[in-house]
Short mmCIF file of C-alpha atoms in Angstrom, two decimals:
data_model
loop_
_atom_site.label_atom_id
_atom_site.label_comp_id
_atom_site.label_asym_id
_atom_site.label_seq_id
_atom_site.Cartn_x
_atom_site.Cartn_y
_atom_site.Cartn_z
CA MET A 843 3.47 18.83 -24.05
CA ALA A 844 6.88 19.69 -25.43
CA ALA A 845 8.62 16.78 -27.09
CA ALA A 846 11.32 15.06 -25.07
CA ARG A 847 14.77 15.50 -26.55
CA ALA A 848 17.23 12.66 -26.89
CA THR A 849 19.49 12.44 -23.87
CA GLY A 850 23.23 12.06 -24.17
CA ASP A 851 25.22 12.92 -21.07
CA VAL A 852 23.34 15.91 -19.67
CA ARG A 853 23.99 18.04 -16.59
CA LEU A 854 21.22 20.04 -14.91
CA ALA A 855 21.71 22.27 -11.87
CA GLY A 856 19.13 23.73 -9.54
CA PRO A 857 19.33 27.28 -8.14
CA ARG A 858 22.64 27.97 -6.45
CA TRP A 859 22.82 27.35 -2.72
CA THR A 860 24.86 30.03 -0.97
CA GLY A 861 26.49 29.53 2.41
CA GLU A 862 26.66 26.44 4.59
CA PRO A 863 23.52 24.34 5.03
CA PRO A 864 21.99 24.78 8.50
CA HIS A 865 21.86 22.13 11.19
CA ILE A 866 18.21 21.03 11.52
CA LEU A 867 18.14 22.30 15.12
CA ASP A 868 19.09 25.78 13.85
CA LEU A 869 15.71 25.84 12.13
CA VAL A 870 13.57 24.24 14.84
CA GLU A 871 14.93 25.39 18.20
CA PRO A 872 14.13 29.10 17.64
CA ARG A 873 10.46 28.05 17.42
CA LEU A 874 10.46 26.22 20.74
CA GLY A 875 9.07 27.83 23.86
CA GLY A 876 6.02 29.56 22.39
CA ARG A 877 2.36 29.02 23.25
CA ALA A 878 1.27 28.06 19.72
CA SER A 879 0.22 24.45 19.11
CA ALA A 880 3.04 22.33 17.72
CA VAL A 881 1.86 18.69 17.47
CA ALA A 882 -1.68 17.30 17.74
CA ASP A 883 -2.79 13.69 17.80
CA GLY A 884 -6.03 11.95 18.69
CA THR A 885 -5.50 12.33 22.43
CA GLY A 886 -4.16 15.85 22.82
CA THR A 887 -1.81 18.61 21.75
CA PHE A 888 1.67 19.80 22.64
CA SER A 889 2.41 23.50 22.43
CA TYR A 890 5.88 24.55 21.33
CA ARG A 891 6.70 25.16 25.00
CA GLU A 892 5.64 21.63 25.94
CA LEU A 893 7.49 20.19 22.94
CA ASP A 894 10.60 22.00 24.19
CA GLU A 895 10.24 20.58 27.70
CA VAL A 896 9.45 17.01 26.69
CA SER A 897 12.20 16.80 24.06
CA ARG A 898 14.71 18.34 26.46
CA ALA A 899 13.80 15.71 29.05
CA VAL A 900 14.37 12.98 26.47
CA ALA A 901 17.78 14.45 25.66
CA HIS A 902 18.77 14.61 29.32
CA ALA A 903 17.68 11.01 29.92
CA LEU A 904 19.90 9.83 27.06
CA LEU A 905 22.84 11.95 28.14
CA ALA A 906 22.52 10.66 31.71
CA ARG A 907 22.74 7.11 30.39
CA GLY A 908 25.97 7.88 28.55
CA ALA A 909 24.66 8.14 25.00
CA ARG A 910 27.53 9.00 22.67
CA PRO A 911 27.51 11.67 19.95
CA ASP A 912 25.87 10.37 16.74
CA GLU A 913 24.94 7.11 18.44
CA PRO A 914 21.82 5.53 16.90
CA VAL A 915 18.78 5.51 19.18
CA VAL A 916 15.68 3.54 18.23
CA VAL A 917 12.35 5.34 18.66
CA HIS A 918 9.79 2.54 18.80
CA GLY A 919 6.16 3.50 18.33
CA THR A 920 3.48 4.80 16.04
CA ALA A 921 3.14 8.44 15.10
CA SER A 922 1.97 10.55 18.04
CA ARG A 923 2.92 13.80 19.73
CA HIS A 924 5.06 11.75 22.13
CA THR A 925 7.08 10.04 19.41
CA ILE A 926 7.59 13.36 17.60
CA ALA A 927 8.96 14.79 20.87
CA ALA A 928 11.20 11.72 21.15
CA LEU A 929 12.66 12.28 17.67
CA LEU A 930 13.47 15.88 18.58
CA GLY A 931 14.88 14.80 21.94
CA VAL A 932 17.28 12.34 20.30
CA LEU A 933 18.56 15.14 18.07
CA ARG A 934 18.99 17.44 21.08
CA ALA A 935 21.07 14.73 22.75
CA GLY A 936 23.40 14.83 19.74
CA CYS A 937 22.31 11.33 18.70
CA CYS A 938 20.83 9.82 15.53
CA TYR A 939 17.22 8.66 15.70
CA VAL A 940 16.06 5.41 14.09
CA PRO A 941 12.25 5.34 13.83
CA VAL A 942 10.86 1.80 14.06
CA ASP A 943 7.12 1.49 13.49
CA ALA A 944 5.52 -0.54 16.29
CA GLU A 945 3.02 -1.94 13.77
CA PHE A 946 5.72 -3.56 11.64
CA PRO A 947 6.13 -7.34 11.98
CA GLU A 948 8.26 -8.38 14.96
CA GLU A 949 11.05 -9.84 12.82
CA ARG A 950 11.33 -6.69 10.72
CA ARG A 951 11.53 -4.52 13.84
CA ARG A 952 14.21 -6.75 15.32
CA LEU A 953 16.30 -6.70 12.14
CA MET A 954 16.01 -2.90 11.87
CA ALA A 955 17.22 -2.48 15.46
CA GLN A 956 20.11 -4.87 14.87
CA GLY A 957 20.95 -3.31 11.51
CA CYS A 958 21.49 0.15 12.99
CA GLY A 959 23.57 -1.01 15.96
CA ALA A 960 21.54 0.80 18.64
CA ARG A 961 21.91 0.34 22.41
CA PHE A 962 18.90 2.40 23.47
CA VAL A 963 15.23 2.32 22.54
CA LEU A 964 12.74 5.06 23.43
CA VAL A 965 9.31 3.53 24.01
CA PRO A 966 5.97 5.27 24.67
CA GLU A 967 3.98 3.35 27.31
CA GLU A 968 1.34 2.18 24.84
CA ASN A 969 4.02 0.49 22.70
CA GLU A 970 6.06 -1.17 25.47
CA ALA A 971 4.52 -4.62 25.06
CA GLY A 972 5.90 -5.06 21.56
CA ALA A 973 9.14 -3.17 22.00
CA VAL A 974 12.38 -4.48 20.55
CA ALA A 975 14.14 -6.87 22.91
CA GLY A 976 17.85 -6.66 23.71
CA LEU A 977 18.06 -2.85 23.97
CA GLU A 978 18.11 -0.62 27.02
CA HIS A 979 14.62 0.85 27.32
CA VAL A 980 14.00 4.52 28.05
CA ALA A 981 10.28 4.84 28.77
CA LEU A 982 8.27 7.82 27.55
CA ALA A 983 5.31 8.42 29.87
CA THR A 984 2.17 9.30 27.96
CA ARG A 985 -0.08 10.30 30.86
CA GLN A 986 0.20 13.90 32.04
CA ARG A 987 -0.66 15.63 35.28
CA THR A 988 -1.91 19.18 34.93
CA GLY A 989 0.96 21.52 34.14
CA GLN A 990 3.48 18.71 33.73
CA PRO A 991 4.47 17.60 30.22
CA SER A 992 5.04 13.88 29.82
CA GLY A 993 8.50 12.47 29.29
CA PRO A 994 11.27 10.56 31.07
CA ALA A 995 12.66 12.04 34.23
CA ASP A 996 15.39 14.65 33.73
CA ALA A 997 18.12 12.64 35.39
CA SER A 998 20.82 15.24 34.73
CA GLY A 999 18.93 18.11 36.32
CA GLY A 1000 20.56 20.52 33.90
CA THR A 1001 19.62 22.42 30.76
CA HIS A 1002 22.48 21.40 28.48
CA THR A 1003 21.84 19.74 25.14
CA ARG A 1004 24.30 19.05 22.35
CA ARG A 1005 24.35 18.82 18.58
CA GLY A 1006 25.48 15.82 16.63
CA THR A 1007 26.55 15.27 13.06
CA HIS A 1008 23.89 12.71 12.12
CA ALA A 1009 20.10 13.20 12.17
CA TYR A 1010 18.37 9.91 11.37
CA THR A 1011 18.64 6.46 9.86
CA CYS A 1012 15.86 5.10 7.65
CA PHE A 1013 15.67 1.71 5.99
CA THR A 1014 14.99 1.62 2.28
CA SER A 1015 11.85 -0.31 1.40
CA GLY A 1016 12.13 -3.67 -0.29
CA SER A 1017 9.93 -6.63 -1.08
CA THR A 1018 12.52 -9.24 -0.11
CA GLY A 1019 15.35 -9.43 2.39
CA LEU A 1020 16.43 -6.81 4.90
CA PRO A 1021 16.28 -3.25 3.58
CA LYS A 1022 19.51 -1.29 3.85
CA PRO A 1023 20.02 1.47 6.45
CA VAL A 1024 20.44 4.99 5.08
CA THR A 1025 21.88 7.61 7.44
CA ILE A 1026 21.28 11.31 6.81
CA ALA A 1027 23.38 14.13 8.28
CA ALA A 1028 21.82 16.85 10.43
CA THR A 1029 22.97 19.49 7.94
CA SER A 1030 21.47 17.53 5.04
CA LEU A 1031 18.14 17.44 6.85
CA GLY A 1032 18.60 21.14 7.56
CA TRP A 1033 19.28 21.83 3.89
CA SER A 1034 16.28 19.77 2.76
CA THR A 1035 13.99 21.60 5.18
CA ALA A 1036 15.39 25.04 4.36
CA ALA A 1037 14.94 24.26 0.65
CA ARG A 1038 11.24 23.64 1.33
CA LEU A 1039 10.94 26.93 3.16
CA ARG A 1040 12.55 28.58 0.15
CA HIS A 1041 10.65 26.76 -2.61
CA TYR A 1042 7.09 26.70 -1.27
CA ALA A 1043 5.57 30.13 -0.92
CA GLU A 1044 2.54 28.95 1.06
CA ARG A 1045 3.40 28.81 4.77
CA VAL A 1046 2.56 25.59 6.60
CA GLY A 1047 -0.45 26.22 8.81
CA ALA A 1048 -1.38 22.62 9.62
CA PHE A 1049 0.34 19.63 7.99
CA LEU A 1050 -1.34 16.21 7.83
CA LEU A 1051 1.23 13.47 8.56
CA CYS A 1052 0.04 10.52 6.47
CA SER A 1053 2.98 8.11 6.43
CA SER A 1054 4.72 5.85 8.91
CA LEU A 1055 7.57 7.39 10.91
CA SER A 1056 9.79 4.63 9.53
CA PHE A 1057 9.67 6.12 6.03
CA ASP A 1058 11.58 9.17 4.90
CA SER A 1059 8.51 10.96 3.51
CA SER A 1060 7.46 11.63 7.10
CA MET A 1061 10.67 13.61 7.66
CA ALA A 1062 9.57 16.18 5.09
CA GLY A 1063 6.36 16.99 6.91
CA ILE A 1064 7.70 16.85 10.46
CA TRP A 1065 10.64 19.20 10.12
CA TRP A 1066 9.09 21.53 7.53
CA THR A 1067 6.15 22.08 9.86
CA LEU A 1068 8.18 22.62 13.03
CA ALA A 1069 10.63 24.94 11.23
CA SER A 1070 7.62 26.94 10.03
CA GLY A 1071 6.07 27.24 13.48
CA GLY A 1072 3.00 25.39 12.17
CA LEU A 1073 0.89 22.56 13.57
CA LEU A 1074 1.87 18.97 12.80
CA VAL A 1075 -1.34 16.90 12.75
CA VAL A 1076 -1.15 13.16 13.38
CA PRO A 1077 -4.45 11.62 12.24
CA GLY A 1078 -5.77 8.72 14.33
CA GLY A 1079 -5.62 5.20 12.98
CA ARG A 1080 -2.97 3.55 10.86
CA PRO A 1081 -1.09 5.37 8.08
CA GLY A 1082 -3.37 5.28 5.08
CA ASP A 1083 -6.58 5.53 7.13
CA LEU A 1084 -8.23 8.06 4.83
CA LEU A 1085 -11.30 8.61 6.97
CA ALA A 1086 -9.04 9.51 9.89
CA VAL A 1087 -7.13 11.87 7.60
CA ALA A 1088 -10.37 13.53 6.49
CA ARG A 1089 -11.60 13.96 10.08
CA ALA A 1090 -8.26 15.45 11.14
CA ALA A 1091 -8.26 17.80 8.13
CA GLU A 1092 -11.63 19.20 9.14
CA ARG A 1093 -10.83 19.41 12.85
CA HIS A 1094 -7.53 21.27 12.40
CA HIS A 1095 -8.22 23.16 9.15
CA ALA A 1096 -5.31 21.42 7.42
CA THR A 1097 -3.36 23.40 4.83
CA HIS A 1098 -0.73 20.90 3.66
CA LEU A 1099 -0.72 17.21 2.73
CA LEU A 1100 1.86 14.78 1.33
CA MET A 1101 0.80 11.33 0.04
CA VAL A 1102 1.78 8.70 -2.47
CA PRO A 1103 -0.24 9.35 -5.65
CA SER A 1104 -2.20 6.10 -5.55
CA LEU A 1105 -3.45 6.78 -2.01
CA TYR A 1106 -4.35 10.37 -2.85
CA GLY A 1107 -6.27 9.08 -5.85
CA VAL A 1108 -8.23 6.72 -3.59
CA ALA A 1109 -9.09 9.67 -1.33
CA LEU A 1110 -10.47 11.70 -4.23
CA ARG A 1111 -12.35 8.78 -5.78
CA GLY A 1112 -13.78 8.02 -2.33
CA GLY A 1113 -15.51 11.39 -2.16
CA LEU A 1114 -13.26 12.93 0.51
CA ALA A 1115 -12.44 16.13 -1.42
CA PRO A 1116 -15.12 18.25 0.37
CA ARG A 1117 -13.53 17.37 3.71
CA LEU A 1118 -10.11 18.49 2.40
CA ARG A 1119 -11.35 21.89 1.24
CA THR A 1120 -9.01 23.85 3.55
CA LEU A 1121 -5.90 22.47 1.82
CA THR A 1122 -3.74 24.97 -0.04
CA THR A 1123 -0.83 22.66 -0.93
CA VAL A 1124 -0.93 18.98 -1.92
CA ILE A 1125 2.28 17.09 -2.65
CA VAL A 1126 2.42 13.64 -4.21
CA ALA A 1127 5.65 11.63 -4.18
CA GLY A 1128 7.01 8.11 -4.08
CA GLU A 1129 5.24 6.82 -7.21
CA SER A 1130 4.44 8.05 -10.71
CA CYS A 1131 1.78 10.75 -10.80
CA SER A 1132 -0.74 10.12 -13.58
CA PRO A 1133 -2.42 12.75 -15.77
CA ALA A 1134 -5.76 11.35 -14.58
CA LEU A 1135 -4.86 12.20 -10.98
CA VAL A 1136 -3.95 15.76 -11.96
CA ALA A 1137 -7.29 16.12 -13.78
CA ARG A 1138 -9.28 14.86 -10.80
CA HIS A 1139 -7.39 17.09 -8.37
CA LEU A 1140 -7.95 20.19 -10.49
CA ALA A 1141 -11.65 19.37 -10.76
CA GLU A 1142 -12.25 18.64 -7.08
CA LEU A 1143 -9.69 20.75 -5.16
CA PRO A 1144 -8.91 23.66 -7.49
CA GLN A 1145 -7.99 25.94 -4.58
CA ALA A 1146 -4.98 23.75 -3.68
CA GLU A 1147 -1.72 23.75 -5.63
CA LEU A 1148 -0.59 20.24 -6.63
CA TYR A 1149 3.12 19.38 -6.74
CA ASN A 1150 4.84 16.23 -7.96
CA GLU A 1151 8.08 15.59 -6.06
CA TYR A 1152 10.84 13.10 -6.77
CA GLY A 1153 13.78 12.03 -4.64
CA PRO A 1154 15.38 8.87 -3.25
CA THR A 1155 15.80 8.18 0.46
CA GLU A 1156 19.57 8.48 -0.09
CA CYS A 1157 19.16 12.13 -1.14
CA THR A 1158 17.17 13.39 1.90
CA VAL A 1159 13.63 12.97 0.61
CA TRP A 1160 13.53 15.17 -2.49
CA ALA A 1161 15.66 16.34 -5.42
CA THR A 1162 13.21 17.64 -8.05
CA VAL A 1163 9.72 19.15 -8.02
CA HIS A 1164 7.06 20.05 -10.59
CA ALA A 1165 4.10 22.38 -10.09
CA CYS A 1166 1.20 20.64 -11.83
CA ALA A 1167 -0.87 22.59 -14.36
CA PRO A 1168 -3.95 21.91 -16.53
CA ALA A 1169 -1.70 20.88 -19.42
CA ASP A 1170 -0.44 17.94 -17.33
CA ALA A 1171 -3.96 16.51 -17.21
CA ARG A 1172 -3.91 16.20 -21.01
CA ALA A 1173 -0.32 14.96 -21.34
CA ARG A 1174 0.92 11.39 -21.65
CA ALA A 1175 3.00 11.75 -18.49
CA VAL A 1176 3.41 14.22 -15.62
CA PRO A 1177 6.96 15.59 -15.22
CA ILE A 1178 8.96 15.17 -12.04
CA GLY A 1179 10.23 18.72 -12.57
CA ARG A 1180 13.55 20.46 -12.20
CA PRO A 1181 16.29 20.15 -9.57
CA ILE A 1182 15.78 22.12 -6.37
CA ALA A 1183 18.31 24.53 -4.89
CA GLY A 1184 21.58 22.80 -4.04
CA VAL A 1185 21.02 19.79 -6.34
CA THR A 1186 22.89 18.88 -9.52
CA LEU A 1187 21.72 16.11 -11.83
CA HIS A 1188 23.78 14.06 -14.26
CA ILE A 1189 21.89 12.06 -16.88
CA ALA A 1190 24.06 9.35 -18.41
CA ALA A 1191 23.06 8.02 -21.82
CA ALA A 1192 21.60 4.52 -21.64
CA PRO A 1193 22.81 2.56 -24.70
CA ASP A 1194 20.05 -0.06 -24.39
CA THR A 1195 17.26 2.55 -24.26
CA PRO A 1196 17.83 5.23 -26.91
CA GLY A 1197 16.44 8.61 -25.96
CA THR A 1198 16.59 7.99 -22.23
CA GLY A 1199 19.32 8.25 -19.63
CA GLU A 1200 20.03 7.02 -16.12
CA LEU A 1201 19.74 9.68 -13.43
CA TYR A 1202 22.60 10.48 -11.02
CA ILE A 1203 22.15 13.02 -8.19
CA ALA A 1204 24.73 15.22 -6.46
CA GLY A 1205 24.25 17.90 -3.87
CA LEU A 1206 23.82 18.74 -0.21
CA GLY A 1207 21.37 15.94 0.60
CA LEU A 1208 23.45 12.84 -0.11
CA ALA A 1209 23.53 10.22 2.63
CA VAL A 1210 26.62 10.02 4.82
CA PRO A 1211 29.58 8.07 3.37
CA GLY A 1212 29.37 4.36 4.03
CA THR A 1213 25.65 4.16 3.24
CA ASP A 1214 24.97 1.71 0.39
CA ALA A 1215 28.47 2.49 -0.92
CA GLU A 1216 28.09 0.68 -4.24
CA ARG A 1217 25.35 3.12 -5.30
CA PHE A 1218 27.57 6.18 -4.86
CA VAL A 1219 30.03 7.01 -7.62
CA ASP A 1220 32.49 9.74 -8.51
CA LEU A 1221 31.59 11.74 -11.61
CA HIS A 1222 33.86 14.60 -12.66
CA GLY A 1223 35.32 14.74 -9.15
CA THR A 1224 31.93 14.97 -7.39
CA ARG A 1225 30.11 12.33 -5.37
CA HIS A 1226 26.83 11.26 -7.00
CA TYR A 1227 24.07 8.82 -6.11
CA ARG A 1228 23.19 6.40 -8.90
CA THR A 1229 19.39 6.19 -8.76
CA GLY A 1230 18.76 3.43 -11.29
CA ASP A 1231 15.89 5.58 -12.64
CA LEU A 1232 15.47 6.38 -16.32
CA VAL A 1233 14.52 9.89 -17.45
CA THR A 1234 14.35 12.17 -20.45
CA VAL A 1235 14.58 15.96 -20.53
CA ARG A 1236 11.79 17.90 -22.20
CA GLU A 1237 12.58 20.90 -24.35
CA ASP A 1238 11.46 23.16 -21.50
CA GLY A 1239 13.98 21.54 -19.12
CA GLU A 1240 11.47 19.46 -17.16
CA LEU A 1241 12.34 15.83 -16.44
CA LEU A 1242 10.09 12.95 -17.42
CA PHE A 1243 10.38 9.73 -15.41
CA HIS A 1244 10.39 6.47 -17.38
CA GLY A 1245 10.71 3.96 -14.57
CA ARG A 1246 13.62 1.96 -13.28
CA ALA A 1247 16.34 0.30 -15.29
CA ASP A 1248 15.81 -2.89 -13.26
CA HIS A 1249 12.08 -2.89 -14.08
CA GLN A 1250 12.65 -2.98 -17.82
CA LEU A 1251 11.30 -5.89 -19.78
CA LYS A 1252 12.50 -7.12 -23.14
CA LEU A 1253 9.39 -8.36 -24.93
CA GLY A 1254 9.63 -9.57 -28.50
CA GLY A 1255 12.92 -7.72 -28.90
CA VAL A 1256 11.40 -4.44 -27.65
CA ARG A 1257 12.39 -2.89 -24.30
CA VAL A 1258 9.33 -1.82 -22.28
CA GLU A 1259 9.05 -0.37 -18.78
CA ARG A 1260 6.40 -1.68 -16.37
CA ALA A 1261 5.27 1.88 -15.69
CA GLU A 1262 4.48 2.40 -19.39
CA ILE A 1263 2.11 -0.58 -19.44
CA GLU A 1264 0.56 0.54 -16.16
CA ARG A 1265 -0.09 4.05 -17.50
CA ALA A 1266 -1.73 2.56 -20.58
CA LEU A 1267 -3.97 0.39 -18.39
CA THR A 1268 -5.12 3.27 -16.18
CA SER A 1269 -6.08 5.22 -19.30
CA CYS A 1270 -8.59 2.48 -20.21
CA ASP A 1271 -12.26 2.93 -19.39
CA GLY A 1272 -13.22 1.88 -15.87
CA ILE A 1273 -9.69 1.15 -14.58
CA THR A 1274 -8.64 3.24 -11.60
CA ASP A 1275 -5.36 1.54 -10.62
CA ALA A 1276 -3.01 -0.98 -12.23
CA GLY A 1277 0.12 -2.97 -11.52
CA ILE A 1278 2.19 -5.24 -13.76
CA GLY A 1279 3.46 -8.56 -12.53
CA VAL A 1280 6.01 -10.50 -14.58
CA SER A 1281 6.30 -14.26 -14.79
CA GLY A 1282 9.79 -15.73 -14.70
CA ALA A 1283 11.94 -17.68 -17.13
CA PRO A 1284 12.20 -18.89 -19.75
CA ARG A 1285 10.25 -16.03 -21.34
CA PRO A 1286 9.06 -13.01 -19.32
CA ARG A 1287 5.31 -12.51 -19.57
CA PRO A 1288 3.56 -9.37 -18.21
CA VAL A 1289 0.23 -9.80 -16.45
CA GLY A 1290 -1.94 -6.79 -15.67
CA PHE A 1291 -3.67 -6.59 -12.29
CA VAL A 1292 -6.27 -3.81 -12.28
CA VAL A 1293 -8.71 -2.17 -9.89
CA THR A 1294 -12.06 -1.26 -11.44
CA GLY A 1295 -13.96 0.16 -8.50
CA GLY A 1296 -16.58 -2.57 -8.70
CA THR A 1297 -17.45 -2.33 -12.40
CA ALA A 1298 -17.21 -5.46 -14.55
CA LEU A 1299 -13.95 -5.89 -16.45
CA ASP A 1300 -14.21 -6.43 -20.20
CA GLU A 1301 -10.74 -7.86 -20.91
CA GLN A 1302 -11.13 -7.87 -24.67
CA ARG A 1303 -12.21 -4.22 -24.72
CA VAL A 1304 -9.23 -3.29 -22.54
CA ARG A 1305 -6.83 -5.09 -24.89
CA ALA A 1306 -8.32 -3.22 -27.85
CA GLN A 1307 -7.78 0.09 -26.06
CA LEU A 1308 -4.21 -0.85 -25.15
CA LEU A 1309 -3.36 -1.33 -28.81
CA ARG A 1310 -3.77 2.43 -29.28
CA SER A 1311 -0.72 3.16 -27.12
CA LEU A 1312 1.34 -0.04 -26.78
CA PRO A 1313 3.14 -2.27 -29.29
CA THR A 1314 1.59 -5.70 -29.64
CA THR A 1315 4.60 -7.32 -27.94
CA ALA A 1316 3.96 -5.21 -24.80
CA LEU A 1317 0.33 -6.26 -24.33
CA PRO A 1318 -0.27 -8.11 -21.06
CA ALA A 1319 -0.87 -11.81 -21.50
CA ARG A 1320 -3.85 -11.42 -19.16
CA VAL A 1321 -5.67 -8.53 -17.49
CA ILE A 1322 -7.18 -9.55 -14.15
CA ALA A 1323 -9.44 -7.53 -11.87
CA VAL A 1324 -8.45 -7.41 -8.18
CA PRO A 1325 -10.02 -5.57 -5.22
CA ALA A 1326 -6.75 -3.71 -4.51
CA LEU A 1327 -3.08 -3.87 -5.43
CA PRO A 1328 -0.71 -5.40 -2.85
CA ARG A 1329 1.41 -2.73 -1.19
CA LEU A 1330 4.56 -2.49 0.89
CA PRO A 1331 4.36 -0.81 4.32
CA ASN A 1332 5.30 2.55 2.74
CA GLY A 1333 2.29 2.41 0.40
CA LYS A 1334 4.20 1.55 -2.77
CA VAL A 1335 3.13 -1.33 -5.00
CA ASP A 1336 4.60 -4.68 -3.92
CA TYR A 1337 5.99 -5.96 -7.22
CA GLY A 1338 7.41 -9.08 -5.61
CA THR A 1339 3.87 -10.22 -4.77
CA LEU A 1340 2.60 -9.27 -8.24
CA ASP A 1341 5.38 -11.28 -9.87
CA ARG A 1342 4.49 -14.33 -7.80
CA ARG A 1343 0.82 -13.97 -8.76
CA ALA A 1344 1.75 -13.56 -12.42
CA ALA A 1345 3.70 -16.82 -12.34
CA GLU A 1346 0.54 -18.60 -11.14
CA VAL A 1347 -1.72 -17.24 -13.91
CA ARG A 1348 -2.56 -19.50 -16.81
CA ARG A 1349 -2.89 -18.09 -20.28
#
C-alpha cells in the first residue's frame, strides 16, 4: 500500500459532470410499459407495464385528494412490489415520498411522520393495522384479479402525472433522540442514479434489495435497477435475513448486491457464497470495509467485483468508490476510493490529529437547503456538507477513512479512533467482529466487545496480539466475548448500547 501523505487543505474533484442532472423520472419512465419483470417479492412479480399502471393509479389517487407539489407523503410498509410501486407513484404525483418501515417501533414511526409534516399515508393492506395514526390513509390493495394490477382506484380517470422538485425524505440514523429528516431533490436522485449507470460497467440484471426502505442505501438499488430495466428482487423476511437473501439470489439469478460490510461478512462466514455464485457486482457501504472481508470475498466469490462505497445520507447515498483488489486484502485498511463524477471534496487539516483532515463534500447530490443547516458550510463560495469524518489521501489519490472526529478518544495523551482499535481486534486470531464501547467520565476507558464464532476467547493472547499494532495506552481495559454486536435498524453498530455496557464492566 502506498504511504498516506500528510493532509493540509486538499481539494479533490471527480470526473466532470456535463449538462444538467436528470430528474429521476427521466431515467425511469422510459422503461415503463414493457413486458419485462420489474419488481419481484415473495408473493409475485410486477412487470414494467404493471408497475406503470399501479404507480400511475397511486399518483392519480393523491392528485384527486389535492396533494400539493413537493408535499411529503408517508409510505408505510415493508419492502414489497406494492411499496416500490407506491414510491414511484408518489414521485409521479409530484410529491416527496417518506418511507416509514412498518417494523419500526410505534413511537419511532409516529415521530418520523410528525417530523416530515405529512398529511397522507399510503398503506398496503397487510400493514394497515400498525399504520401511523393522524394521517389521511390511502389504501394500496395487495390482492389482484386476473389482468388487473393492484392499487388505489384511479379517482381522476385521467392519465396526467406531474413532476416535483423533491424526491424523498430519509431520517438519519441515531442511537438516541429523534433522527433528523434529510430531503433529497429529484435531480439529485437522478444524478446519483445516472452516476451509477456511468460508473458501473456491469448492467443490473437482478438486484437484491437487502436494507429497509427507511434507509438511504435502499434508494441506490431501487432506482439504479429500474433505470437499467433490470429486476428488483425483494427477498422475503426482514432486512438482514441472509437465508432469505440466499434463496432469492438462487431463484432470480441475482447479479448485484449492496450490504453493510459486517452483514456481508456474516453471509460469507455462514457458508452462503455458493448460493450467491451468480453475482457479478457486490457493493459494501455504511461501515468500514476490512482487509479480511476483501480476502474472504476474493477467495469465495472471485467472479464478482467488490466495491467499497462511501457517502452520507445528506449527499444522496454515495460520494466516493473504490474497486477492491488483492492488494487490499494485505493492507492495513481498505480505501474508500476517489470522488465520483460531479463530486468535489475538500479536506481541511485537523490540528488535533496531524496527518489527517476532516472531509467536506460538494456537488450535485447535496440535500435541499434547510436540511440539517448547521452541517452545511460555504467554502470558497461553494456549498459543502461537513461530514465529521477523518481521512488521509494516499499517494495514488485514494482516500483512507480514519473514523469520525466525534468518535476520537484521548487515551494517555494519545488520540485514538474507535475504528483503529476495532480493526486491530478483528486482526486477532479467532475474532470475526468487534466493537468498542467507552465508559464515561472521569477517565474514558475503551472496552472491546468481540464475536468469536463460538471459539473460546483467550483475553491475554488477544492483548499480546494487540500490542503489535496499538500503543499501550490504546489497549482495551477488557475484551469480552458476545454472541453478536448490538445494531441499529440500519445494520450499523449501536455505539450507544456499547458505551452503556462498557460503563457496567468492572476491571
